[in-house]
XYZ file of C-alpha atoms in Angstrom:
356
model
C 202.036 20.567 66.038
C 205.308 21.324 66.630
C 206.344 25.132 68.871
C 207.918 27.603 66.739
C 209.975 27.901 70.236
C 211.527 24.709 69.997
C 212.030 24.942 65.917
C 214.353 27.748 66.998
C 215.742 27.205 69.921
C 219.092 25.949 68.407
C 221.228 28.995 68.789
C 224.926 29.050 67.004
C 227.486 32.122 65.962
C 227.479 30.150 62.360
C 224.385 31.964 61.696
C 224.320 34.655 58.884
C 222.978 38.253 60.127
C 222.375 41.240 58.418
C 225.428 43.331 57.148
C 225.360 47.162 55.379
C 228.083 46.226 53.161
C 226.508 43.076 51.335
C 224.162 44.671 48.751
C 221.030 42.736 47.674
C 221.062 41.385 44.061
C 218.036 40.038 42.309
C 215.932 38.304 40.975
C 218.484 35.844 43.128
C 217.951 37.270 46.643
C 214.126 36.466 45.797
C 214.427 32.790 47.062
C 216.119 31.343 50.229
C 218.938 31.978 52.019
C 219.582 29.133 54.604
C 222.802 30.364 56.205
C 220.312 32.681 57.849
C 218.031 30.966 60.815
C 214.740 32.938 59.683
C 212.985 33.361 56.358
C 209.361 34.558 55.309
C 207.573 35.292 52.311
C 204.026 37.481 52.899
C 201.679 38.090 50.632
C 198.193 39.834 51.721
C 195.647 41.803 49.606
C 192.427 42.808 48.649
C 190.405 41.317 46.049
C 187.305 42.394 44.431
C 184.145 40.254 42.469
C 181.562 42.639 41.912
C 180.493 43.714 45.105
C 181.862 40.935 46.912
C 184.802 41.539 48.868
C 187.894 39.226 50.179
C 190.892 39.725 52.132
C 193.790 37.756 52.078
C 196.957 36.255 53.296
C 199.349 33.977 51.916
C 203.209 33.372 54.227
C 205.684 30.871 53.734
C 207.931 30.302 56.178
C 211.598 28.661 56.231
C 212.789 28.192 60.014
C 216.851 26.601 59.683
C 217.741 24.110 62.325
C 220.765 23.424 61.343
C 223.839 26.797 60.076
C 224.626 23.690 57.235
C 224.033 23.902 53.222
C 221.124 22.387 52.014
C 221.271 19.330 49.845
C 218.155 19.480 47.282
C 218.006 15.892 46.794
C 217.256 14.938 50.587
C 213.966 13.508 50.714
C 213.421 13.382 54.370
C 215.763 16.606 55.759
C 216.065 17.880 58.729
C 218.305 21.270 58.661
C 214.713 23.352 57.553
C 211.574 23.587 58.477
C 208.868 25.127 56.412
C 205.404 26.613 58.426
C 202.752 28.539 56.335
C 199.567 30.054 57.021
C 196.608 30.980 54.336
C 193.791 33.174 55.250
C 191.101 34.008 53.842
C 188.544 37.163 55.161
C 184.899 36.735 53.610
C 183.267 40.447 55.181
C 180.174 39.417 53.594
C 179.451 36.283 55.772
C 181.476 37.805 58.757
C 183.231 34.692 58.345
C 187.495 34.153 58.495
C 188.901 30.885 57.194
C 192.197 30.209 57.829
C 194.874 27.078 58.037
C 198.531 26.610 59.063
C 201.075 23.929 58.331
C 204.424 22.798 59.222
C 206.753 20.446 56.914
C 210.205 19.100 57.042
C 212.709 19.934 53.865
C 212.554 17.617 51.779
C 209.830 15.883 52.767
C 206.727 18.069 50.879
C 207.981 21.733 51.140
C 211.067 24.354 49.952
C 212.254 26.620 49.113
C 214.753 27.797 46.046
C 217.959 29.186 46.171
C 218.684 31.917 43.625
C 215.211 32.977 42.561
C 211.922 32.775 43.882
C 210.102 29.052 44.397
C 208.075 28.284 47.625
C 206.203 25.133 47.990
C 204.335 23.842 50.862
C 202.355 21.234 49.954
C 199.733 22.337 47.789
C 200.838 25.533 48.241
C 203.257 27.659 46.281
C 204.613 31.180 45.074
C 206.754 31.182 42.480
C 207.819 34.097 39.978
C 210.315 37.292 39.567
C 210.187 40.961 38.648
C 208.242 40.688 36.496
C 205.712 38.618 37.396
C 204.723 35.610 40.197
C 202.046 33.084 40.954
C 200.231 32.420 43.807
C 198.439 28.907 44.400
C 196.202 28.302 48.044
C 193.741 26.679 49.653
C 192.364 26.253 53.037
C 191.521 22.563 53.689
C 188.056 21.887 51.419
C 186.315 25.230 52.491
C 188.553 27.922 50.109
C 191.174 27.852 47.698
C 192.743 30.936 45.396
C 194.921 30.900 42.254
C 196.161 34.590 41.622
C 198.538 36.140 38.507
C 200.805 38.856 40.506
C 202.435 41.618 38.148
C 204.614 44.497 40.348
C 203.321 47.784 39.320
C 206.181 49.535 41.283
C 209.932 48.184 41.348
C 210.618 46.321 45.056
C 212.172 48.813 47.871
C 214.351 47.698 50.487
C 213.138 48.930 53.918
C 216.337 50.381 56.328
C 219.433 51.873 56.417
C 222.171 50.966 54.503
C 219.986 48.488 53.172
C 219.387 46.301 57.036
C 216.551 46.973 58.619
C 217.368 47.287 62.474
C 214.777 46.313 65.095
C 216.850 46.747 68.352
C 220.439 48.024 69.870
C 221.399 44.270 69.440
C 223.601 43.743 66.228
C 221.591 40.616 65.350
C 218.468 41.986 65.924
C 217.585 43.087 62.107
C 216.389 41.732 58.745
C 216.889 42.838 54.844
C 213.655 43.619 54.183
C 212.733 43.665 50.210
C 209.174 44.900 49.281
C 207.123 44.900 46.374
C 204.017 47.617 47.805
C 201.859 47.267 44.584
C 201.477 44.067 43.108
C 198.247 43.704 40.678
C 196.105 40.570 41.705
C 193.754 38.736 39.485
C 192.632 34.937 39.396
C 189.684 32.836 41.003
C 188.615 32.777 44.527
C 186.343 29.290 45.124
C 184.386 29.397 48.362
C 182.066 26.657 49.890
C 181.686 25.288 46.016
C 181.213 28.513 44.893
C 184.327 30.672 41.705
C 184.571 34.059 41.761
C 186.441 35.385 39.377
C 188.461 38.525 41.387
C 190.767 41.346 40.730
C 192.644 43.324 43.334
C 196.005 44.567 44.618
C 198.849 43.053 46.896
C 201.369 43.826 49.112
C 204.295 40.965 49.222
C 207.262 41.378 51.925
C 210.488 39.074 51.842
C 212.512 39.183 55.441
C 215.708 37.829 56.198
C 217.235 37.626 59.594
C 218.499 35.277 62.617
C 216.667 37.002 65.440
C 213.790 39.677 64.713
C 213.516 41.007 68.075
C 215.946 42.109 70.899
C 215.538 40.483 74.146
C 213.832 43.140 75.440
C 210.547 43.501 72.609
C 207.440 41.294 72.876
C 205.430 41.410 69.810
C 205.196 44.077 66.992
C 201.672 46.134 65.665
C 202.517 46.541 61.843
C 200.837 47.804 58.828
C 200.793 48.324 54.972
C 198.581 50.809 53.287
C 197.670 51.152 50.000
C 196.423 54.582 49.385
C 193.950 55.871 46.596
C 196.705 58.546 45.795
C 199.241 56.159 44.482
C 201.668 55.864 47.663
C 202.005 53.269 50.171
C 203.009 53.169 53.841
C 204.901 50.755 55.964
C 204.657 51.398 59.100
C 205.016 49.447 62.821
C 205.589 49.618 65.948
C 207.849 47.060 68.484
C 206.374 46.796 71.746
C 208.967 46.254 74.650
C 207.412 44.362 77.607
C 206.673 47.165 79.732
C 204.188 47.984 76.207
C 206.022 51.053 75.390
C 207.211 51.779 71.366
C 210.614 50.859 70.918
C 212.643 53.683 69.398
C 213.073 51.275 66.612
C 209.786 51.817 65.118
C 209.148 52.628 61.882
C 206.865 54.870 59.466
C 207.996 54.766 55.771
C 206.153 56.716 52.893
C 206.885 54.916 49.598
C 206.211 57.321 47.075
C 204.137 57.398 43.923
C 208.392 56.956 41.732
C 208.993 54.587 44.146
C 210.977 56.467 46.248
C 210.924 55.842 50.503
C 211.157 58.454 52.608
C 211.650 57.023 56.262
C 210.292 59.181 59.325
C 212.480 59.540 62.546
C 210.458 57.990 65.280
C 209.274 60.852 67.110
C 207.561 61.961 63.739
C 204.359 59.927 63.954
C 202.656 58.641 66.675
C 200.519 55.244 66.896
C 197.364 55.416 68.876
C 196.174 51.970 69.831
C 192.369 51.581 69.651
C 189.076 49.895 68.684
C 189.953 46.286 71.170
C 188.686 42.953 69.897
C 188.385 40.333 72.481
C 189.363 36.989 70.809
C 186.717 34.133 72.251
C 189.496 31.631 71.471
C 192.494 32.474 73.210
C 191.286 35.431 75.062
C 193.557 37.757 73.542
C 192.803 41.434 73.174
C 193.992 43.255 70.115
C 194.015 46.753 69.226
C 192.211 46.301 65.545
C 192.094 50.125 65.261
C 194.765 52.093 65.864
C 195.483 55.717 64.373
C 198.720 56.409 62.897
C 199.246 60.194 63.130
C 201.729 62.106 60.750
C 202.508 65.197 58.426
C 201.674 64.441 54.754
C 204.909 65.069 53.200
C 202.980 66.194 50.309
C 200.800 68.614 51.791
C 202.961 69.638 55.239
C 199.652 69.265 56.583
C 198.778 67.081 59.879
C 197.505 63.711 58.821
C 195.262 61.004 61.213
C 195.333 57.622 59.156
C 192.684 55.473 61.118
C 192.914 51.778 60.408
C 189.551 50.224 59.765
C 188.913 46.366 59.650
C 186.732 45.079 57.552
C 185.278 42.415 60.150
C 186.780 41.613 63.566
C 187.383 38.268 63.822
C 190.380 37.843 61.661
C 192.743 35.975 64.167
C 194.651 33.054 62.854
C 194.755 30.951 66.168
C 197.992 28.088 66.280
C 197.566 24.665 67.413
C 199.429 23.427 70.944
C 202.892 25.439 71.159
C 202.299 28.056 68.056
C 201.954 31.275 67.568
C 198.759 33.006 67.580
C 198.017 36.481 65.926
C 195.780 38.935 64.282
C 195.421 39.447 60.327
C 193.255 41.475 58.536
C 192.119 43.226 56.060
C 191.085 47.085 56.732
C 190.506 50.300 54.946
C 191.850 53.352 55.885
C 190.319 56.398 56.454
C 190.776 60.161 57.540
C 189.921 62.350 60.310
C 186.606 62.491 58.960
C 185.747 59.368 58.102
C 186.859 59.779 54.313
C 188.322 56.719 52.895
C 191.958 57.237 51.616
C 192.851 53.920 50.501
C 193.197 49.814 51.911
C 195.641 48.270 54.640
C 196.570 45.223 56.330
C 196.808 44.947 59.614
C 199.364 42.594 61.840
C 199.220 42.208 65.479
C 201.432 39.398 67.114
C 202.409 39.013 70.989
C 198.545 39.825 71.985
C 198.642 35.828 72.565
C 201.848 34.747 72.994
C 205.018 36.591 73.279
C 206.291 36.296 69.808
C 209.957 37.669 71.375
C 210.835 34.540 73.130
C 210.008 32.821 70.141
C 211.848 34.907 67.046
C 215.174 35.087 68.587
């Protein structure tokens, strides 16, 4: 398998980076933009078949090798790369399936300019505002066809619309959001359909370097919450593994509407340490995320709660490995307030050297 390091180690000022004065315009800033270096799609969520419970994750990546415009008749490119991962948490078994893969453009992957249509093999996500389609699988063990249908209108995480992740200018993203997507479809396992129901989260970033040169890996989440809001919240760890000042906690309201803490108004607590038996990697699967409820002015503990352990999507030779998983979230006393997802990267590898 090819290193994510060497996909992007071509570094030129004819990259695209973040600006406050473009503003976003869609359904068309839904598919690719390959004057930037960077692109992902994520999808995760929880779905539901009776009392059987999945997680899962669906991200399609497009990595640009080459600052050039993209001809869509090119069978064998090579100015993009497309990586995705599928994963798929079973808490009933204990038991995490997940695959990755890496294509040339071109060749049996893209991704659309001007609205939103990922391929990747097999693999797609297509759709806009109104609704999308999600088609997996992970090799013969899994596969999951899902309808999508927003129940909130997307936000777009940061200020001035770019979401900053260090003092460097090209250290940022536009980061679109949909933070309630209705999920329902088939999940087959081992042989076996279940017809599910759920909710998803789906992020879109856009960027030529998500990290400074001083950051390592980020700890992110997305909560779902019982009440009707959401959260999106993270921390970037420097390599001494203290917060960057560029963290960030947003509330996204029951209208819609984000309201973005400063960063010395919540406080992440790692806890709860996994011990991967694969690459040795010890993750923080439960850390508490400690707040004021804007709608109550009262203190707030939101503990993150997986809903099995292993949940590590573990690269080949030269990738990236990380943890993924679904969680619930509960309160001080043990009360749950809603579901999450859960993202820890640069436990394994450090995920700066390779994102910039």
């Amino acid at each position: 398998m090819i290193g994510l390091a060497s996909l992007l180690a071509e570094d030129s000022p004819r990259w695209n980076v973040p600006r406050s004065d473009y503003r976003l315009s869609f359904p068309s800033d839904h598919g690719s933009h390959p004057d930037f270096k960077i692109e992902w799609w994520y999808l995760t969520g929880h779905l539901f078949s009776g009392d059987r419970r999945f997680g899962f994750q669906a991200t399609f990546f497009r990595l640009g090798q080459k600052p050039v415009p993209v001809a869509e008749d090119v069978f064998f490119g090579d100015s993009q790369i497309y990586m995705a991962h599928m994963g798929l948490s079973d808490p009933e078994t204990g038991t995490f399936h997940h695959e990755s893969r890496l294509n040339r453009g071109g060749w049996d992957a893209g991704a659309a300019i001007g609205g939103l249509d990922l391929s990747n093999g097999n693999w797609s996500l297509s759709g806009d505002e109104e609704s999308m389609r999600l088609e997996g699988s992970i090799r013969s063990d899994a596969a999951f066809s899902l309808a999508l249908k927003p129940r909130k209108s997307h936000v777009v995480f940061g200020e001035g619309g770019v979401s900053r992740k260090g003092p460097e200018g090209t250290a940022a993203s536009y980061y679109i959001t949909f933070p309630r997507l209705s999920a329902e479809g088939d999940v087959t396992l081992e042989g076996e359909t279940f017809t599910v129901e759920g909710e998803a989260w789906m992020d879109h970033e856009i960027s030529s370097s998500q990290l400074d040169r001083n950051q390592v890996g980020w700890d992110w989440v997305c909560m779902q919450l019982f009440d009707g809001r959401e959260v999106m919240a993270y921390i970037l760890r420097e390599k001494d593994g203290t917060p960057s000042q560029y963290s960030q906690f947003v509330w996204v309201g029951t209208d819609g509407e984000r309201t973005p803490l400063a960063y010395d108004d919540f406080e992440w607590i790692p806890d709860g340490q996994w011990k991967s038996p694969e690459t040795g990697a010890v993750y923080p699967i439960s850390p508490i995320v400690a707040t004021t409820d804007p709608a109550t002015a009262e203190p707030l503990r939101l503990k993150i709660v997986p809903v099995m352990a292993n949940q590590e999507v573990v690269a080949g030779p030269g990738g990236v490995s990380y943890w993924e998983g679904a969680c619930d979230v509960e309160d001080a006393k043990g009360e749950k307030l809603g579901r999450a997802y859960l993202e820890l990267t640069g436990y394994a590898d450090d995920l700066g050297e390779k994102l910039r």
